[in-house]
């Protein structure tokens, strides 16, 4: 009888070991939470919050401010215009230039870009889950293009690959670069040349 | 008794019952082949698919499911639901954030190999694997309308060289397709092998796709209507529509913004997908089937190992006397236990080794079919970590399973075997 139990156990083990888990464990729109609460891995990195990446004086909602939304219909041309303005504000969201070439640590959700075999080579880091599929994407100053170092320890690569499979969270440390909108890119944004990665657990889960 | 003697004894005893044990070994071997085959197929499919596109930020096509767009535009699996107009493509290509774009036109074939209409930028911007560019084994990109560049496998399988003349068929598939016989192409380039669907592709210019369909209407060439090859250049060969486009951006972080702009396009129903995201979606869809396949093959392994237990158990009756004699000449019950365990472990081990060999044979045999039908490149390689894990699990189950008859033999008393039964 024992043998039978052992066999069943091993079958379950083999199936559970199967690397692909289906359906992510996060709710759409779920955010990484208070990043400062995360354990500090290394004193040489500044722990960054997603809000730190938005200039203090930037307000995408400006267009809506003057409107009395209660009195407006969805199809009202004024409402549509305000929405369009808000969208273009999101598209041209400015970056915080002071963050350039700072060594930072920030957690976020992974959106895979390039893969070599099953290994992730480049990805985008976003502040909430489902940014790529279910919900409108974040403004451009809330997206970080993460470039992995050529050689990465195996366990860290595994951490990223696992996170990418379910668009899950990961903590990234590295040098942040800002690209201003007046450059040839025609687009403002952030980029991290990453040094190290760590699994990230959302608090209270 | 030393371990060496026990091993020799176990081997000799097993040789005496080689037929039943041999069949059991075969059963274990076949189940192991199945199990490892499923695992290998899964791994190679994942690897092959994710190697096929690199450095491309967006794939744009007619509005459909992201996975389907990815499948037909990059892997040439299935057919396009719809085309996109040339004007939409041009508008997209001129957006300030777009660094480069490559138009793609599919639908024709050559001896079952897909024909891809594109422009010269394809050879510059299409990257695969770890950001590798396409390289020519011989020749150069197409320059005139009836030039063609072949993927490595097309050239090899059909024996084409530079300067060979080929004709394309209308539609996809093998046999029974109307041919574009009147307008032959000249091979001007052959690409190096990449291990991606490019190897199986015949590349021509977009103008060529327009040209061979000039005198066609509604999917056939109307009888009596024919525009000879030499007059084709007098027509406007500017394509009216394409199947899909590969887009590279100046900044990869801008991908969401361009994607949204494409998806909200009001003039035409377009869809932009990020290859990495679409691939993950594909694996989530396929994941359920993969898991059930793996579960079934695990069950097959367990069944075959149960067969192993049954065979050794049944053998115990025949071997009562043998075991009793061993006991009478001084073997301890513990050694009898070891003897039987060795047998089970040997059979499992032999099964795994033969299974692995069988799998290699099957891989060689099935590789061309897998490549052709499903776009999955199966290569001969050492077993992966995943496969080793599975083999370890089989070995462990085999060991545990053989403890069962071994324990029974251990409990058989000396007198039991020596007393003649009536």
mmCIF file of N, CA and C in Angstrom, chain B residues 12-93:
data_model
loop_
_atom_site.group_PDB
_atom_site.id
_atom_site.type_symbol
_atom_site.label_atom_id
_atom_site.label_comp_id
_atom_site.label_asym_id
_atom_site.label_seq_id
_atom_site.Cartn_x
_atom_site.Cartn_y
_atom_site.Cartn_z
ATOM 1 N N UNK B 12 22.562 -13.367 -13.690
ATOM 2 C CA UNK B 12 22.420 -14.727 -14.239
ATOM 3 C C UNK B 12 20.998 -15.229 -14.088
ATOM 4 N N UNK B 13 20.444 -14.953 -12.910
ATOM 5 C CA UNK B 13 19.076 -15.406 -12.662
ATOM 6 C C UNK B 13 18.120 -14.731 -13.639
ATOM 7 N N UNK B 14 18.344 -13.440 -13.874
ATOM 8 C CA UNK B 14 17.482 -12.699 -14.794
ATOM 9 C C UNK B 14 17.618 -13.251 -16.205
ATOM 10 N N UNK B 15 18.827 -13.625 -16.586
ATOM 11 C CA UNK B 15 19.076 -14.166 -17.930
ATOM 12 C C UNK B 15 18.248 -15.429 -18.148
ATOM 13 N N UNK B 16 18.045 -16.188 -17.064
ATOM 14 C CA UNK B 16 17.236 -17.401 -17.144
ATOM 15 C C UNK B 16 15.796 -17.115 -17.522
ATOM 16 N N UNK B 17 15.343 -15.917 -17.145
ATOM 17 C CA UNK B 17 13.947 -15.539 -17.435
ATOM 18 C C UNK B 17 13.939 -14.393 -18.434
ATOM 19 N N UNK B 18 14.819 -14.498 -19.439
ATOM 20 C CA UNK B 18 15.043 -13.329 -20.293
ATOM 21 C C UNK B 18 13.821 -12.926 -21.103
ATOM 22 N N UNK B 19 12.965 -13.888 -21.448
ATOM 23 C CA UNK B 19 11.836 -13.526 -22.302
ATOM 24 C C UNK B 19 10.867 -12.601 -21.578
ATOM 25 N N UNK B 20 10.373 -13.059 -20.412
ATOM 26 C CA UNK B 20 9.410 -12.208 -19.688
ATOM 27 C C UNK B 20 10.041 -10.884 -19.283
ATOM 28 N N UNK B 21 11.268 -10.953 -18.771
ATOM 29 C CA UNK B 21 11.909 -9.706 -18.339
ATOM 30 C C UNK B 21 12.189 -8.790 -19.532
ATOM 31 N N UNK B 22 12.572 -9.430 -20.659
ATOM 32 C CA UNK B 22 12.841 -8.646 -21.866
ATOM 33 C C UNK B 22 11.604 -7.876 -22.294
ATOM 34 N N UNK B 23 10.464 -8.549 -22.252
ATOM 35 C CA UNK B 23 9.222 -7.862 -22.636
ATOM 36 C C UNK B 23 8.922 -6.720 -21.682
ATOM 37 N N UNK B 24 9.195 -6.974 -20.386
ATOM 38 C CA UNK B 24 8.963 -5.904 -19.411
ATOM 39 C C UNK B 24 9.876 -4.715 -19.695
ATOM 40 N N UNK B 25 11.144 -5.015 -20.011
ATOM 41 C CA UNK B 25 12.075 -3.936 -20.351
ATOM 42 C C UNK B 25 11.521 -3.124 -21.520
ATOM 43 N N UNK B 26 10.998 -3.823 -22.530
ATOM 44 C CA UNK B 26 10.459 -3.115 -23.699
ATOM 45 C C UNK B 26 9.290 -2.214 -23.297
ATOM 46 N N UNK B 27 8.417 -2.742 -22.410
ATOM 47 C CA UNK B 27 7.269 -1.938 -21.974
ATOM 48 C C UNK B 27 7.749 -0.672 -21.272
ATOM 49 N N UNK B 28 8.729 -0.841 -20.383
ATOM 50 C CA UNK B 28 9.266 0.330 -19.670
ATOM 51 C C UNK B 28 9.914 1.284 -20.669
ATOM 52 N N UNK B 29 10.678 0.696 -21.629
ATOM 53 C CA UNK B 29 11.384 1.528 -22.606
ATOM 54 C C UNK B 29 10.396 2.371 -23.417
ATOM 55 N N UNK B 30 9.310 1.733 -23.870
ATOM 56 C CA UNK B 30 8.346 2.475 -24.684
ATOM 57 C C UNK B 30 7.693 3.588 -23.882
ATOM 58 N N UNK B 31 7.382 3.286 -22.616
ATOM 59 C CA UNK B 31 6.737 4.319 -21.811
ATOM 60 C C UNK B 31 7.698 5.472 -21.551
ATOM 61 N N UNK B 32 8.981 5.130 -21.359
ATOM 62 C CA UNK B 32 9.973 6.185 -21.143
ATOM 63 C C UNK B 32 10.128 7.034 -22.411
ATOM 64 N N UNK B 33 10.108 6.357 -23.582
ATOM 65 C CA UNK B 33 10.185 7.096 -24.842
ATOM 66 C C UNK B 33 9.050 8.111 -24.933
ATOM 67 N N UNK B 34 7.848 7.650 -24.587
ATOM 68 C CA UNK B 34 6.691 8.534 -24.651
ATOM 69 C C UNK B 34 6.865 9.727 -23.719
ATOM 70 N N UNK B 35 7.241 9.420 -22.489
ATOM 71 C CA UNK B 35 7.378 10.475 -21.473
ATOM 72 C C UNK B 35 8.425 11.512 -21.888
ATOM 73 N N UNK B 36 9.609 11.015 -22.267
ATOM 74 C CA UNK B 36 10.685 11.936 -22.633
ATOM 75 C C UNK B 36 10.356 12.659 -23.936
ATOM 76 N N UNK B 37 9.647 11.938 -24.833
ATOM 77 C CA UNK B 37 9.273 12.547 -26.108
ATOM 78 C C UNK B 37 8.374 13.753 -25.893
ATOM 79 N N UNK B 38 7.396 13.598 -24.999
ATOM 80 C CA UNK B 38 6.484 14.711 -24.715
ATOM 81 C C UNK B 38 7.265 15.883 -24.140
ATOM 82 N N UNK B 39 8.163 15.570 -23.215
ATOM 83 C CA UNK B 39 8.963 16.627 -22.582
ATOM 84 C C UNK B 39 9.853 17.325 -23.620
ATOM 85 N N UNK B 40 10.475 16.510 -24.484
ATOM 86 C CA UNK B 40 11.395 17.087 -25.465
ATOM 87 C C UNK B 40 10.648 17.964 -26.465
ATOM 88 N N UNK B 41 9.501 17.483 -26.897
ATOM 89 C CA UNK B 41 8.690 18.237 -27.851
ATOM 90 C C UNK B 41 8.314 19.591 -27.255
ATOM 91 N N UNK B 42 7.922 19.555 -25.962
ATOM 92 C CA UNK B 42 7.517 20.767 -25.276
ATOM 93 C C UNK B 42 8.685 21.765 -25.242
ATOM 94 N N UNK B 43 9.842 21.263 -24.832
ATOM 95 C CA UNK B 43 10.997 22.145 -24.712
ATOM 96 C C UNK B 43 11.413 22.715 -26.059
ATOM 97 N N UNK B 44 11.459 21.840 -27.068
ATOM 98 C CA UNK B 44 11.952 22.295 -28.368
ATOM 99 C C UNK B 44 10.978 23.263 -28.999
ATOM 100 N N UNK B 45 9.682 23.025 -28.774
ATOM 101 C CA UNK B 45 8.699 23.951 -29.331
ATOM 102 C C UNK B 45 8.880 25.322 -28.702
ATOM 103 N N UNK B 46 9.027 25.358 -27.378
ATOM 104 C CA UNK B 46 9.215 26.636 -26.693
ATOM 105 C C UNK B 46 10.452 27.343 -27.203
ATOM 106 N N UNK B 47 11.539 26.575 -27.308
ATOM 107 C CA UNK B 47 12.800 27.163 -27.710
ATOM 108 C C UNK B 47 12.698 27.690 -29.147
ATOM 109 N N UNK B 48 12.197 26.814 -30.030
ATOM 110 C CA UNK B 48 12.108 27.172 -31.442
ATOM 111 C C UNK B 48 11.274 28.425 -31.646
ATOM 112 N N UNK B 49 10.119 28.471 -30.984
ATOM 113 C CA UNK B 49 9.230 29.595 -31.202
ATOM 114 C C UNK B 49 9.843 30.889 -30.677
ATOM 115 N N UNK B 50 10.467 30.820 -29.488
ATOM 116 C CA UNK B 50 10.963 32.076 -28.940
ATOM 117 C C UNK B 50 12.242 32.526 -29.641
ATOM 118 N N UNK B 51 12.935 31.596 -30.339
ATOM 119 C CA UNK B 51 14.135 31.999 -31.082
ATOM 120 C C UNK B 51 13.779 32.702 -32.385
ATOM 121 N N UNK B 52 12.529 32.518 -32.820
ATOM 122 C CA UNK B 52 12.175 32.923 -34.174
ATOM 123 C C UNK B 52 12.045 34.418 -34.370
ATOM 124 N N UNK B 53 11.934 35.156 -33.298
ATOM 125 C CA UNK B 53 11.792 36.596 -33.472
ATOM 126 C C UNK B 53 12.522 37.310 -32.350
ATOM 127 N N UNK B 54 13.272 38.319 -32.714
ATOM 128 C CA UNK B 54 14.076 39.039 -31.739
ATOM 129 C C UNK B 54 14.242 40.466 -32.211
ATOM 130 N N UNK B 55 14.164 41.405 -31.298
ATOM 131 C CA UNK B 55 14.388 42.800 -31.662
ATOM 132 C C UNK B 55 13.213 43.459 -32.354
ATOM 133 N N UNK B 56 12.142 42.695 -32.620
ATOM 134 C CA UNK B 56 10.942 43.279 -33.212
ATOM 135 C C UNK B 56 10.032 43.739 -32.086
ATOM 136 N N UNK B 57 9.604 45.002 -32.118
ATOM 137 C CA UNK B 57 8.802 45.512 -31.016
ATOM 138 C C UNK B 57 7.327 45.202 -31.182
ATOM 139 N N UNK B 58 6.841 45.296 -32.415
ATOM 140 C CA UNK B 58 5.418 45.041 -32.642
ATOM 141 C C UNK B 58 5.228 44.291 -33.951
ATOM 142 N N UNK B 59 4.209 43.445 -33.975
ATOM 143 C CA UNK B 59 3.791 42.825 -35.219
ATOM 144 C C UNK B 59 2.381 43.336 -35.491
ATOM 145 N N UNK B 60 2.200 43.906 -36.664
ATOM 146 C CA UNK B 60 0.909 44.520 -36.973
ATOM 147 C C UNK B 60 0.236 43.738 -38.088
ATOM 148 N N UNK B 61 -1.044 43.432 -37.901
ATOM 149 C CA UNK B 61 -1.804 42.741 -38.928
ATOM 150 C C UNK B 61 -3.263 43.114 -38.819
ATOM 151 N N UNK B 62 -4.104 42.366 -39.571
ATOM 152 C CA UNK B 62 -5.539 42.606 -39.467
ATOM 153 C C UNK B 62 -6.007 42.205 -38.083
ATOM 154 N N UNK B 63 -7.103 42.806 -37.615
ATOM 155 C CA UNK B 63 -7.557 42.538 -36.254
ATOM 156 C C UNK B 63 -8.030 41.090 -36.131
ATOM 157 N N UNK B 64 -7.374 40.371 -35.231
ATOM 158 C CA UNK B 64 -7.687 38.957 -35.013
ATOM 159 C C UNK B 64 -7.180 38.644 -33.614
ATOM 160 N N UNK B 65 -6.986 37.377 -33.299
ATOM 161 C CA UNK B 65 -6.424 37.086 -31.978
ATOM 162 C C UNK B 65 -4.917 37.292 -32.031
ATOM 163 N N UNK B 66 -4.320 37.857 -30.966
ATOM 164 C CA UNK B 66 -2.870 38.106 -30.974
ATOM 165 C C UNK B 66 -2.073 36.842 -31.275
ATOM 166 N N UNK B 67 -2.510 35.725 -30.700
ATOM 167 C CA UNK B 67 -1.775 34.477 -30.900
ATOM 168 C C UNK B 67 -1.820 34.072 -32.367
ATOM 169 N N UNK B 68 -2.994 34.221 -32.972
ATOM 170 C CA UNK B 68 -3.110 33.833 -34.377
ATOM 171 C C UNK B 68 -2.255 34.703 -35.290
ATOM 172 N N UNK B 69 -2.259 35.998 -35.021
ATOM 173 C CA UNK B 69 -1.438 36.911 -35.830
ATOM 174 C C UNK B 69 0.032 36.497 -35.755
ATOM 175 N N UNK B 70 0.461 36.220 -34.540
ATOM 176 C CA UNK B 70 1.838 35.776 -34.296
ATOM 177 C C UNK B 70 2.113 34.482 -35.060
ATOM 178 N N UNK B 71 1.166 33.540 -35.001
ATOM 179 C CA UNK B 71 1.369 32.239 -35.633
ATOM 180 C C UNK B 71 1.545 32.366 -37.137
ATOM 181 N N UNK B 72 0.674 33.146 -37.797
ATOM 182 C CA UNK B 72 0.817 33.167 -39.249
ATOM 183 C C UNK B 72 1.887 34.129 -39.725
ATOM 184 N N UNK B 73 2.082 35.235 -38.995
ATOM 185 C CA UNK B 73 3.053 36.218 -39.481
ATOM 186 C C UNK B 73 4.494 35.770 -39.252
ATOM 187 N N UNK B 74 4.758 35.120 -38.130
ATOM 188 C CA UNK B 74 6.139 34.761 -37.825
ATOM 189 C C UNK B 74 6.415 33.282 -38.081
ATOM 190 N N UNK B 75 5.479 32.419 -37.684
ATOM 191 C CA UNK B 75 5.761 30.984 -37.773
ATOM 192 C C UNK B 75 5.169 30.337 -39.012
ATOM 193 N N UNK B 76 4.400 31.110 -39.795
ATOM 194 C CA UNK B 76 3.779 30.588 -41.016
ATOM 195 C C UNK B 76 2.920 29.372 -40.718
ATOM 196 N N UNK B 77 2.274 29.363 -39.545
ATOM 197 C CA UNK B 77 1.340 28.291 -39.207
ATOM 198 C C UNK B 77 -0.056 28.865 -39.363
ATOM 199 N N UNK B 78 -0.915 28.159 -40.092
ATOM 200 C CA UNK B 78 -2.260 28.661 -40.322
ATOM 201 C C UNK B 78 -2.240 29.760 -41.368
ATOM 202 N N UNK B 79 -3.413 30.332 -41.642
ATOM 203 C CA UNK B 79 -3.481 31.340 -42.688
ATOM 204 C C UNK B 79 -4.009 32.649 -42.158
ATOM 205 N N UNK B 80 -3.669 33.696 -42.845
ATOM 206 C CA UNK B 80 -4.105 35.026 -42.419
ATOM 207 C C UNK B 80 -5.618 35.145 -42.551
ATOM 208 N N UNK B 81 -6.229 35.807 -41.567
ATOM 209 C CA UNK B 81 -7.678 36.014 -41.641
ATOM 210 C C UNK B 81 -8.001 37.112 -42.636
ATOM 211 N N UNK B 82 -7.122 38.089 -42.715
ATOM 212 C CA UNK B 82 -7.392 39.228 -43.573
ATOM 213 C C UNK B 82 -6.082 39.966 -43.838
ATOM 214 N N UNK B 83 -6.087 40.831 -44.839
ATOM 215 C CA UNK B 83 -4.900 41.634 -45.111
ATOM 216 C C UNK B 83 -5.070 43.048 -44.585
ATOM 217 N N UNK B 84 -3.988 43.816 -44.598
ATOM 218 C CA UNK B 84 -4.105 45.229 -44.253
ATOM 219 C C UNK B 84 -3.717 46.049 -45.477
ATOM 220 N N UNK B 85 -4.298 47.228 -45.580
ATOM 221 C CA UNK B 85 -4.087 48.009 -46.798
ATOM 222 C C UNK B 85 -2.709 48.661 -46.779
ATOM 223 N N UNK B 86 -2.193 48.905 -47.975
ATOM 224 C CA UNK B 86 -0.856 49.492 -48.107
ATOM 225 C C UNK B 86 -0.820 50.894 -47.505
ATOM 226 N N UNK B 87 -1.933 51.615 -47.640
ATOM 227 C CA UNK B 87 -1.930 52.996 -47.126
ATOM 228 C C UNK B 87 -1.848 52.994 -45.597
ATOM 229 N N UNK B 88 -2.524 52.050 -44.944
ATOM 230 C CA UNK B 88 -2.422 51.969 -43.484
ATOM 231 C C UNK B 88 -0.994 51.674 -43.083
ATOM 232 N N UNK B 89 -0.375 50.770 -43.843
ATOM 233 C CA UNK B 89 1.011 50.402 -43.535
ATOM 234 C C UNK B 89 1.932 51.604 -43.669
ATOM 235 N N UNK B 90 1.745 52.358 -44.768
ATOM 236 C CA UNK B 90 2.617 53.521 -44.989
ATOM 237 C C UNK B 90 2.475 54.549 -43.889
ATOM 238 N N UNK B 91 1.199 54.773 -43.465
ATOM 239 C CA UNK B 91 0.943 55.728 -42.396
ATOM 240 C C UNK B 91 1.680 55.306 -41.130
ATOM 241 N N UNK B 92 1.609 54.013 -40.856
ATOM 242 C CA UNK B 92 2.238 53.462 -39.659
ATOM 243 C C UNK B 92 3.756 53.616 -39.731
ATOM 244 N N UNK B 93 4.303 53.294 -40.896
ATOM 245 C CA UNK B 93 5.759 53.310 -41.060
ATOM 246 C C UNK B 93 6.313 54.724 -40.915
#
